[in-house]
Amino acid sequence: MREPLEICQDLLGRVPSSLEAQVSIRVTRKALTRFANSFIHQNVAEDSSVVTLDLADGGRTSRTTTTLIDDDSFTGLVESALASVSVNPVDPDWGGFSAPREVATVDHFDPATASCPPDERAEVVSQFIAAGPGMKAAGFCDTTEDVVAVANHRGFRYEGRATSAVLDGIHQTANSAGKAHRAGRSLTDINGAVAGNEAASIARSAVDATDVEPGTYEVVLRPNCAATIGVFVGLYAFGGKAASEGRTQVVPGSAQFDEKVSMRDDVMDPNALGLPIDWEGTPKQRVELISDGVGKGFVHDRRTAARMNVESTGHDWEFAQWFGPAPTSLFIAGGDRSETEMIASVERGLLVTEFNYCRILDPTTLFVTGLTRNGTFLIEDGRITRPVSNLRFTESFFDALRPGNVLSMGNDARMADSEYGPRVVHAPTMHLASWNFTGGSKG
């Protein structure tokens, strides 16, 4: 296959010069090693490509895609795009394509991970499985390379690549489970034995869980829970779609959150993943969302930026058509407290390892319902006394971070699993004064 940028420029040349046009190509090479019942049962690899042609003509716009890279497909792509743009209505939010501008240099690419053979992923999996003797292990380890190129009629040109590796696994006993999640730019960033020991330890501690009454509890929420909170807050409170439609409670400059809470989106950080441009081809900017409890700014794509008469921050993503722009490299600032210290300060509360099946109930107030899983424990008089069955919660994630409710932030921040992909680069354990549990896992 030709170089991606060369393909973009070739396709751009097929569009009449009277139209505004942009071509992007995304080539993804993903390899996956899956395991269950403590043995590897699947190893697959896939190369996929998506070529997107965006056209604009007097405010009318169209977006047409193909997954085929050949001359006939490109001819059909251009013909379909021209037909669409000629009949589509004027888009009142059209903000134009990006002009030539500098794109930040980031190094989120590891050649060894891009060409990782199956036996290297298998070794990580083997280490994870070995950490839980007598248990059943299940999960996956994958490696991904993304190559992106963009070219438009204004002269903007970009080509870049990035890699990532993920290990997500559980250890199971007859009636309990513990999970560990690790991710990074390189497979060498992931220690299968450490992750396996974490999952196995949680599973052993969660054996023979019993019920507790629903109610309002003081909670210690481990990093995966914090990551889920961050994803919902980032999208629904600080997303440009919510801001431009008046559906967010955030008032920039106001101290609406606890002073211990700081959040930013920053793909330029050395620990981040991904590329420094978004799905529209706009260079990404670092955006301070919350600084010491004070709401700062929103993330935008080109459409929400046009609505609010601001500049796009480069936060268009694959599902922006439905959800609007969202943070893609989210950092939640940590603190100086260990999980052990947090637990020791709780008179009666719950330690929660992970949230599951979280769904938004009210995007404006950020009320979310979901379940706990893979390790929930009762804390009494500063120590864990027993595992408890999964609970359902109904809580405003916005209100959970209010002034006074965040008692401390952990010193254990890491890349965490938010149930919605590796979008949270840095999430710590959170100690909150109250959290509303509204039922057991059955209701």
PDB file of C-alpha atoms in Angstrom, residues 4-267:
ATOM      1  CA  PRO A   4      -1.200   7.235   3.712  1.00  0.00           C
ATOM      2  CA  LEU A   5      -0.432  10.906   3.065  1.00  0.00           C
ATOM      3  CA  GLU A   6       0.235  10.143  -0.583  1.00  0.00           C
ATOM      4  CA  ILE A   7      -3.187   8.492  -0.810  1.00  0.00           C
ATOM      5  CA  CYS A   8      -4.836  11.539   0.791  1.00  0.00           C
ATOM      6  CA  GLN A   9      -3.204  13.931  -1.648  1.00  0.00           C
ATOM      7  CA  ASP A  10      -4.130  11.741  -4.623  1.00  0.00           C
ATOM      8  CA  LEU A  11      -7.787  11.624  -3.578  1.00  0.00           C
ATOM      9  CA  LEU A  12      -7.823  15.358  -2.832  1.00  0.00           C
ATOM     10  CA  GLY A  13      -6.706  16.000  -6.403  1.00  0.00           C
ATOM     11  CA  ARG A  14      -9.815  14.258  -7.741  1.00  0.00           C
ATOM     12  CA  VAL A  15     -12.155  16.822  -6.165  1.00  0.00           C
ATOM     13  CA  PRO A  16     -13.140  19.906  -8.232  1.00  0.00           C
ATOM     14  CA  SER A  17     -11.117  22.915  -7.111  1.00  0.00           C
ATOM     15  CA  SER A  18     -14.303  24.946  -6.595  1.00  0.00           C
ATOM     16  CA  LEU A  19     -15.150  22.907  -3.489  1.00  0.00           C
ATOM     17  CA  GLU A  20     -13.635  22.822  -0.019  1.00  0.00           C
ATOM     18  CA  ALA A  21     -12.317  19.340   0.661  1.00  0.00           C
ATOM     19  CA  GLN A  22     -10.437  17.277   3.225  1.00  0.00           C
ATOM     20  CA  VAL A  23      -9.278  13.672   3.033  1.00  0.00           C
ATOM     21  CA  SER A  24      -8.224  11.550   5.987  1.00  0.00           C
ATOM     22  CA  ILE A  25      -7.104   7.956   6.239  1.00  0.00           C
ATOM     23  CA  ARG A  26      -6.849   5.833   9.366  1.00  0.00           C
ATOM     24  CA  VAL A  27      -5.035   2.532   9.201  1.00  0.00           C
ATOM     25  CA  THR A  28      -5.330   0.339  12.296  1.00  0.00           C
ATOM     26  CA  ARG A  29      -3.357  -2.812  12.911  1.00  0.00           C
ATOM     27  CA  LYS A  30      -4.686  -4.642  15.981  1.00  0.00           C
ATOM     28  CA  ALA A  31      -3.587  -7.985  17.371  1.00  0.00           C
ATOM     29  CA  LEU A  32      -5.456  -9.668  20.218  1.00  0.00           C
ATOM     30  CA  THR A  33      -4.643 -12.582  22.494  1.00  0.00           C
ATOM     31  CA  ARG A  34      -7.654 -13.779  24.471  1.00  0.00           C
ATOM     32  CA  PHE A  35      -7.691 -16.217  27.374  1.00  0.00           C
ATOM     33  CA  ALA A  36     -10.319 -18.026  29.482  1.00  0.00           C
ATOM     34  CA  ASN A  37     -10.250 -20.840  32.022  1.00  0.00           C
ATOM     35  CA  SER A  38      -6.551 -19.994  32.458  1.00  0.00           C
ATOM     36  CA  PHE A  39      -5.449 -20.817  28.930  1.00  0.00           C
ATOM     37  CA  ILE A  40      -5.139 -18.909  25.669  1.00  0.00           C
ATOM     38  CA  HIS A  41      -7.926 -19.857  23.293  1.00  0.00           C
ATOM     39  CA  GLN A  42      -7.700 -17.188  20.617  1.00  0.00           C
ATOM     40  CA  ASN A  43      -5.100 -15.135  18.834  1.00  0.00           C
ATOM     41  CA  VAL A  44      -6.258 -12.878  16.016  1.00  0.00           C
ATOM     42  CA  ALA A  45      -4.876  -9.948  14.041  1.00  0.00           C
ATOM     43  CA  GLU A  46      -6.665  -7.479  11.812  1.00  0.00           C
ATOM     44  CA  ASP A  47      -5.643  -4.657   9.497  1.00  0.00           C
ATOM     45  CA  SER A  48      -8.384  -2.149   8.750  1.00  0.00           C
ATOM     46  CA  SER A  49      -8.508   1.131   6.869  1.00  0.00           C
ATOM     47  CA  VAL A  50     -11.065   3.923   6.710  1.00  0.00           C
ATOM     48  CA  VAL A  51     -10.787   6.676   4.120  1.00  0.00           C
ATOM     49  CA  THR A  52     -12.986   9.729   4.747  1.00  0.00           C
ATOM     50  CA  LEU A  53     -13.777  12.476   2.249  1.00  0.00           C
ATOM     51  CA  ASP A  54     -15.341  15.651   3.656  1.00  0.00           C
ATOM     52  CA  LEU A  55     -16.702  18.221   1.222  1.00  0.00           C
ATOM     53  CA  ALA A  56     -18.167  21.697   1.699  1.00  0.00           C
ATOM     54  CA  ASP A  57     -19.884  23.896  -0.868  1.00  0.00           C
ATOM     55  CA  GLY A  58     -21.418  27.174   0.207  1.00  0.00           C
ATOM     56  CA  GLY A  59     -22.191  25.850   3.675  1.00  0.00           C
ATOM     57  CA  ARG A  60     -23.542  22.527   2.462  1.00  0.00           C
ATOM     58  CA  THR A  61     -21.414  19.664   3.747  1.00  0.00           C
ATOM     59  CA  SER A  62     -21.049  15.921   3.302  1.00  0.00           C
ATOM     60  CA  ARG A  63     -18.960  13.120   4.778  1.00  0.00           C
ATOM     61  CA  THR A  64     -18.414   9.925   2.800  1.00  0.00           C
ATOM     62  CA  THR A  65     -16.243   6.955   3.740  1.00  0.00           C
ATOM     63  CA  THR A  66     -14.867   3.769   2.251  1.00  0.00           C
ATOM     64  CA  THR A  67     -12.880   0.892   3.685  1.00  0.00           C
ATOM     65  CA  LEU A  68     -11.455  -0.057   0.291  1.00  0.00           C
ATOM     66  CA  ILE A  69      -8.219   1.430  -0.996  1.00  0.00           C
ATOM     67  CA  ASP A  70      -8.227   1.086  -4.767  1.00  0.00           C
ATOM     68  CA  ASP A  71      -8.873   3.279  -7.785  1.00  0.00           C
ATOM     69  CA  ASP A  72     -12.452   2.151  -8.442  1.00  0.00           C
ATOM     70  CA  SER A  73     -13.438   2.664  -4.804  1.00  0.00           C
ATOM     71  CA  PHE A  74     -11.942   6.165  -4.791  1.00  0.00           C
ATOM     72  CA  THR A  75     -13.844   7.047  -7.961  1.00  0.00           C
ATOM     73  CA  GLY A  76     -17.062   5.883  -6.324  1.00  0.00           C
ATOM     74  CA  LEU A  77     -16.214   7.746  -3.115  1.00  0.00           C
ATOM     75  CA  VAL A  78     -15.802  11.064  -4.933  1.00  0.00           C
ATOM     76  CA  GLU A  79     -18.978  10.560  -6.968  1.00  0.00           C
ATOM     77  CA  SER A  80     -21.014   9.761  -3.828  1.00  0.00           C
ATOM     78  CA  ALA A  81     -19.574  12.748  -1.975  1.00  0.00           C
ATOM     79  CA  LEU A  82     -20.345  15.149  -4.834  1.00  0.00           C
ATOM     80  CA  ALA A  83     -23.894  13.844  -5.080  1.00  0.00           C
ATOM     81  CA  SER A  84     -24.442  14.237  -1.336  1.00  0.00           C
ATOM     82  CA  VAL A  85     -23.041  17.737  -0.965  1.00  0.00           C
ATOM     83  CA  SER A  86     -25.180  19.000  -3.852  1.00  0.00           C
ATOM     84  CA  VAL A  87     -28.461  18.099  -2.118  1.00  0.00           C
ATOM     85  CA  ASN A  88     -27.669  18.453   1.585  1.00  0.00           C
ATOM     86  CA  PRO A  89     -29.041  21.485   3.446  1.00  0.00           C
ATOM     87  CA  VAL A  90     -26.763  24.266   4.626  1.00  0.00           C
ATOM     88  CA  ASP A  91     -25.034  23.357   7.882  1.00  0.00           C
ATOM     89  CA  PRO A  92     -25.388  26.357  10.251  1.00  0.00           C
ATOM     90  CA  ASP A  93     -22.552  25.069  12.438  1.00  0.00           C
ATOM     91  CA  TRP A  94     -20.027  24.560   9.660  1.00  0.00           C
ATOM     92  CA  GLY A  95     -16.700  25.985  10.828  1.00  0.00           C
ATOM     93  CA  GLY A  96     -14.490  25.219   7.832  1.00  0.00           C
ATOM     94  CA  PHE A  97     -11.409  23.029   7.595  1.00  0.00           C
ATOM     95  CA  SER A  98      -8.208  23.592   9.512  1.00  0.00           C
ATOM     96  CA  ALA A  99      -5.697  25.996   8.000  1.00  0.00           C
ATOM     97  CA  PRO A 100      -2.007  24.992   7.899  1.00  0.00           C
ATOM     98  CA  ARG A 101      -0.729  25.134  11.441  1.00  0.00           C
ATOM     99  CA  GLU A 102       1.870  23.546  13.661  1.00  0.00           C
ATOM    100  CA  VAL A 103       1.019  20.166  15.173  1.00  0.00           C
ATOM    101  CA  ALA A 104       2.662  19.291  18.470  1.00  0.00           C
ATOM    102  CA  THR A 105       5.376  16.666  18.275  1.00  0.00           C
ATOM    103  CA  VAL A 106       4.530  13.694  20.480  1.00  0.00           C
ATOM    104  CA  ASP A 107       6.280  10.358  20.827  1.00  0.00           C
ATOM    105  CA  HIS A 108       3.525   7.846  21.502  1.00  0.00           C
ATOM    106  CA  PHE A 109       4.868   5.228  19.089  1.00  0.00           C
ATOM    107  CA  ASP A 110       6.827   2.088  19.915  1.00  0.00           C
ATOM    108  CA  PRO A 111       8.081   0.094  16.884  1.00  0.00           C
ATOM    109  CA  ALA A 112       8.372  -3.136  18.869  1.00  0.00           C
ATOM    110  CA  THR A 113       4.739  -2.921  19.939  1.00  0.00           C
ATOM    111  CA  ALA A 114       3.618  -2.166  16.384  1.00  0.00           C
ATOM    112  CA  SER A 115       5.212  -5.409  15.195  1.00  0.00           C
ATOM    113  CA  CYS A 116       4.639  -7.423  18.372  1.00  0.00           C
ATOM    114  CA  PRO A 117       4.513 -11.204  17.716  1.00  0.00           C
ATOM    115  CA  PRO A 118       1.891 -13.375  19.461  1.00  0.00           C
ATOM    116  CA  ASP A 119       4.413 -15.033  21.764  1.00  0.00           C
ATOM    117  CA  GLU A 120       5.235 -11.725  23.470  1.00  0.00           C
ATOM    118  CA  ARG A 121       1.583 -11.094  24.326  1.00  0.00           C
ATOM    119  CA  ALA A 122       1.321 -14.744  25.384  1.00  0.00           C
ATOM    120  CA  GLU A 123       4.183 -14.231  27.826  1.00  0.00           C
ATOM    121  CA  VAL A 124       2.358 -11.328  29.498  1.00  0.00           C
ATOM    122  CA  VAL A 125      -0.787 -13.452  29.704  1.00  0.00           C
ATOM    123  CA  SER A 126       1.215 -16.373  31.115  1.00  0.00           C
ATOM    124  CA  GLN A 127       2.574 -14.159  33.887  1.00  0.00           C
ATOM    125  CA  PHE A 128      -0.938 -12.963  34.710  1.00  0.00           C
ATOM    126  CA  ILE A 129      -2.337 -16.514  34.864  1.00  0.00           C
ATOM    127  CA  ALA A 130       0.555 -17.833  36.974  1.00  0.00           C
ATOM    128  CA  ALA A 131      -0.164 -15.236  39.665  1.00  0.00           C
ATOM    129  CA  GLY A 132      -3.468 -16.921  40.536  1.00  0.00           C
ATOM    130  CA  PRO A 133      -2.825 -20.624  41.129  1.00  0.00           C
ATOM    131  CA  GLY A 134      -6.010 -22.570  41.692  1.00  0.00           C
ATOM    132  CA  MET A 135      -8.154 -19.844  40.140  1.00  0.00           C
ATOM    133  CA  LYS A 136      -9.634 -19.394  36.689  1.00  0.00           C
ATOM    134  CA  ALA A 137      -8.187 -16.483  34.738  1.00  0.00           C
ATOM    135  CA  ALA A 138      -9.851 -14.752  31.800  1.00  0.00           C
ATOM    136  CA  GLY A 139      -9.303 -11.623  29.761  1.00  0.00           C
ATOM    137  CA  PHE A 140      -7.242 -10.289  26.889  1.00  0.00           C
ATOM    138  CA  CYS A 141      -3.979  -8.656  25.924  1.00  0.00           C
ATOM    139  CA  ASP A 142      -3.877  -6.565  22.765  1.00  0.00           C
ATOM    140  CA  THR A 143      -1.437  -4.386  20.849  1.00  0.00           C
ATOM    141  CA  THR A 144      -2.497  -1.697  18.388  1.00  0.00           C
ATOM    142  CA  GLU A 145      -0.835   0.565  15.859  1.00  0.00           C
ATOM    143  CA  ASP A 146      -2.755   3.545  14.444  1.00  0.00           C
ATOM    144  CA  VAL A 147      -1.538   5.478  11.403  1.00  0.00           C
ATOM    145  CA  VAL A 148      -3.379   8.677  10.498  1.00  0.00           C
ATOM    146  CA  ALA A 149      -2.909  11.057   7.587  1.00  0.00           C
ATOM    147  CA  VAL A 150      -4.867  14.212   6.709  1.00  0.00           C
ATOM    148  CA  ALA A 151      -4.743  16.618   3.755  1.00  0.00           C
ATOM    149  CA  ASN A 152      -7.101  19.438   2.808  1.00  0.00           C
ATOM    150  CA  HIS A 153      -7.560  22.120   0.160  1.00  0.00           C
ATOM    151  CA  ARG A 154      -6.167  24.837   2.471  1.00  0.00           C
ATOM    152  CA  GLY A 155      -2.751  23.183   2.530  1.00  0.00           C
ATOM    153  CA  PHE A 156      -2.938  21.411   5.877  1.00  0.00           C
ATOM    154  CA  ARG A 157      -0.916  18.194   5.813  1.00  0.00           C
ATOM    155  CA  TYR A 158      -0.238  15.723   8.625  1.00  0.00           C
ATOM    156  CA  GLU A 159       0.858  12.125   9.040  1.00  0.00           C
ATOM    157  CA  GLY A 160       1.575  10.362  12.327  1.00  0.00           C
ATOM    158  CA  ARG A 161       1.408   7.060  14.140  1.00  0.00           C
ATOM    159  CA  ALA A 162       0.884   5.803  17.672  1.00  0.00           C
ATOM    160  CA  THR A 163       0.800   2.483  19.491  1.00  0.00           C
ATOM    161  CA  SER A 164      -0.895   1.113  22.564  1.00  0.00           C
ATOM    162  CA  ALA A 165      -1.000  -2.099  24.568  1.00  0.00           C
ATOM    163  CA  VAL A 166      -3.691  -3.235  26.997  1.00  0.00           C
ATOM    164  CA  LEU A 167      -3.967  -6.074  29.499  1.00  0.00           C
ATOM    165  CA  ASP A 168      -7.390  -6.591  31.012  1.00  0.00           C
ATOM    166  CA  GLY A 169      -7.950  -9.694  33.111  1.00  0.00           C
ATOM    167  CA  ILE A 170      -9.739 -11.271  36.047  1.00  0.00           C
ATOM    168  CA  HIS A 171      -9.019 -14.102  38.440  1.00  0.00           C
ATOM    169  CA  GLN A 172     -12.041 -16.049  39.635  1.00  0.00           C
ATOM    170  CA  THR A 173     -12.777 -18.346  42.558  1.00  0.00           C
ATOM    171  CA  ALA A 174     -16.004 -20.304  42.861  1.00  0.00           C
ATOM    172  CA  ASN A 175     -17.927 -17.205  43.976  1.00  0.00           C
ATOM    173  CA  SER A 176     -15.695 -14.151  43.603  1.00  0.00           C
ATOM    174  CA  ALA A 177     -13.570 -12.290  41.089  1.00  0.00           C
ATOM    175  CA  GLY A 178     -10.806  -9.699  41.067  1.00  0.00           C
ATOM    176  CA  LYS A 179      -9.775  -7.576  38.129  1.00  0.00           C
ATOM    177  CA  ALA A 180      -6.646  -5.753  37.011  1.00  0.00           C
ATOM    178  CA  HIS A 181      -6.213  -3.397  34.074  1.00  0.00           C
ATOM    179  CA  ARG A 182      -2.991  -2.048  32.650  1.00  0.00           C
ATOM    180  CA  ALA A 183      -2.289  -0.016  29.514  1.00  0.00           C
ATOM    181  CA  GLY A 184       0.545   1.926  27.951  1.00  0.00           C
ATOM    182  CA  ARG A 185       2.275   2.974  24.776  1.00  0.00           C
ATOM    183  CA  SER A 186       4.423  -0.175  24.784  1.00  0.00           C
ATOM    184  CA  LEU A 187       3.811  -3.785  25.735  1.00  0.00           C
ATOM    185  CA  THR A 188       6.924  -3.522  27.912  1.00  0.00           C
ATOM    186  CA  ASP A 189       5.004  -0.993  30.056  1.00  0.00           C
ATOM    187  CA  ILE A 190       2.799  -3.865  31.253  1.00  0.00           C
ATOM    188  CA  ASN A 191       3.884  -6.273  33.977  1.00  0.00           C
ATOM    189  CA  GLY A 192       1.631  -9.310  33.749  1.00  0.00           C
ATOM    190  CA  ALA A 193       2.757 -10.700  37.115  1.00  0.00           C
ATOM    191  CA  VAL A 194       1.996  -7.477  39.021  1.00  0.00           C
ATOM    192  CA  ALA A 195      -1.425  -7.192  37.387  1.00  0.00           C
ATOM    193  CA  GLY A 196      -2.117 -10.864  38.051  1.00  0.00           C
ATOM    194  CA  ASN A 197      -1.175 -10.582  41.712  1.00  0.00           C
ATOM    195  CA  GLU A 198      -3.501  -7.597  42.093  1.00  0.00           C
ATOM    196  CA  ALA A 199      -6.447  -9.420  40.528  1.00  0.00           C
ATOM    197  CA  ALA A 200      -5.789 -12.620  42.484  1.00  0.00           C
ATOM    198  CA  SER A 201      -5.504 -10.765  45.797  1.00  0.00           C
ATOM    199  CA  ILE A 202      -8.843  -9.017  45.245  1.00  0.00           C
ATOM    200  CA  ALA A 203     -10.507 -12.304  44.253  1.00  0.00           C
ATOM    201  CA  ARG A 204      -9.259 -14.085  47.393  1.00  0.00           C
ATOM    202  CA  SER A 205     -10.420 -11.218  49.600  1.00  0.00           C
ATOM    203  CA  ALA A 206     -13.877 -11.181  47.985  1.00  0.00           C
ATOM    204  CA  VAL A 207     -14.753 -14.838  48.662  1.00  0.00           C
ATOM    205  CA  ASP A 208     -18.171 -15.497  50.260  1.00  0.00           C
ATOM    206  CA  ALA A 209     -19.502 -11.960  49.988  1.00  0.00           C
ATOM    207  CA  THR A 210     -22.657 -11.131  51.935  1.00  0.00           C
ATOM    208  CA  ASP A 211     -25.264  -8.416  51.567  1.00  0.00           C
ATOM    209  CA  VAL A 212     -25.342  -4.994  53.185  1.00  0.00           C
ATOM    210  CA  GLU A 213     -28.288  -2.650  53.268  1.00  0.00           C
ATOM    211  CA  PRO A 214     -28.398   0.010  50.551  1.00  0.00           C
ATOM    212  CA  GLY A 215     -27.938   3.565  51.752  1.00  0.00           C
ATOM    213  CA  THR A 216     -25.518   6.460  51.803  1.00  0.00           C
ATOM    214  CA  TYR A 217     -21.971   5.362  52.579  1.00  0.00           C
ATOM    215  CA  GLU A 218     -18.568   6.941  52.891  1.00  0.00           C
ATOM    216  CA  VAL A 219     -16.542   5.362  50.063  1.00  0.00           C
ATOM    217  CA  VAL A 220     -13.016   4.690  48.949  1.00  0.00           C
ATOM    218  CA  LEU A 221     -13.173   4.369  45.162  1.00  0.00           C
ATOM    219  CA  ARG A 222     -10.253   2.684  43.428  1.00  0.00           C
ATOM    220  CA  PRO A 223      -8.752   4.093  40.173  1.00  0.00           C
ATOM    221  CA  ASN A 224     -11.143   2.309  37.788  1.00  0.00           C
ATOM    222  CA  CYS A 225     -14.092   3.946  39.572  1.00  0.00           C
ATOM    223  CA  ALA A 226     -12.383   7.339  39.448  1.00  0.00           C
ATOM    224  CA  ALA A 227     -11.772   6.864  35.722  1.00  0.00           C
ATOM    225  CA  THR A 228     -15.471   6.241  35.122  1.00  0.00           C
ATOM    226  CA  ILE A 229     -16.365   9.408  37.018  1.00  0.00           C
ATOM    227  CA  GLY A 230     -13.805  11.313  34.946  1.00  0.00           C
ATOM    228  CA  VAL A 231     -15.201  10.085  31.618  1.00  0.00           C
ATOM    229  CA  PHE A 232     -18.775  11.079  32.467  1.00  0.00           C
ATOM    230  CA  VAL A 233     -17.779  14.463  33.906  1.00  0.00           C
ATOM    231  CA  GLY A 234     -15.486  15.178  30.955  1.00  0.00           C
ATOM    232  CA  LEU A 235     -18.145  14.417  28.343  1.00  0.00           C
ATOM    233  CA  TYR A 236     -21.354  15.675  29.929  1.00  0.00           C
ATOM    234  CA  ALA A 237     -20.068  18.593  32.012  1.00  0.00           C
ATOM    235  CA  PHE A 238     -17.110  19.809  29.937  1.00  0.00           C
ATOM    236  CA  GLY A 239     -18.044  18.691  26.423  1.00  0.00           C
ATOM    237  CA  GLY A 240     -18.675  21.406  23.854  1.00  0.00           C
ATOM    238  CA  LYS A 241     -22.032  19.945  22.823  1.00  0.00           C
ATOM    239  CA  ALA A 242     -23.412  20.230  26.355  1.00  0.00           C
ATOM    240  CA  ALA A 243     -21.925  23.713  26.731  1.00  0.00           C
ATOM    241  CA  SER A 244     -23.273  25.019  23.427  1.00  0.00           C
ATOM    242  CA  GLU A 245     -26.752  23.626  24.143  1.00  0.00           C
ATOM    243  CA  GLY A 246     -26.899  24.969  27.702  1.00  0.00           C
ATOM    244  CA  ARG A 247     -26.982  21.484  29.256  1.00  0.00           C
ATOM    245  CA  THR A 248     -24.093  21.786  31.673  1.00  0.00           C
ATOM    246  CA  GLN A 249     -23.972  23.090  35.223  1.00  0.00           C
ATOM    247  CA  VAL A 250     -20.369  24.239  34.814  1.00  0.00           C
ATOM    248  CA  VAL A 251     -19.836  27.967  35.251  1.00  0.00           C
ATOM    249  CA  PRO A 252     -16.213  28.686  34.264  1.00  0.00           C
ATOM    250  CA  GLY A 253     -14.370  30.521  36.998  1.00  0.00           C
ATOM    251  CA  SER A 254     -16.602  29.217  39.790  1.00  0.00           C
ATOM    252  CA  ALA A 255     -15.421  26.894  42.565  1.00  0.00           C
ATOM    253  CA  GLN A 256     -18.071  24.233  41.992  1.00  0.00           C
ATOM    254  CA  PHE A 257     -15.810  21.304  42.853  1.00  0.00           C
ATOM    255  CA  ASP A 258     -13.704  20.398  45.855  1.00  0.00           C
ATOM    256  CA  GLU A 259     -10.317  22.110  45.868  1.00  0.00           C
ATOM    257  CA  LYS A 260      -8.638  18.682  45.772  1.00  0.00           C
ATOM    258  CA  VAL A 261     -10.073  18.057  42.299  1.00  0.00           C
ATOM    259  CA  SER A 262      -8.077  18.967  39.190  1.00  0.00           C
ATOM    260  CA  MET A 263      -8.616  17.523  35.713  1.00  0.00           C
ATOM    261  CA  ARG A 264      -7.008  18.241  32.366  1.00  0.00           C
ATOM    262  CA  ASP A 265      -6.913  16.779  28.877  1.00  0.00           C
ATOM    263  CA  ASP A 266      -3.375  16.636  27.523  1.00  0.00           C
ATOM    264  CA  VAL A 267      -2.252  14.389  24.663  1.00  0.00           C
TER     265      VAL A 267
END
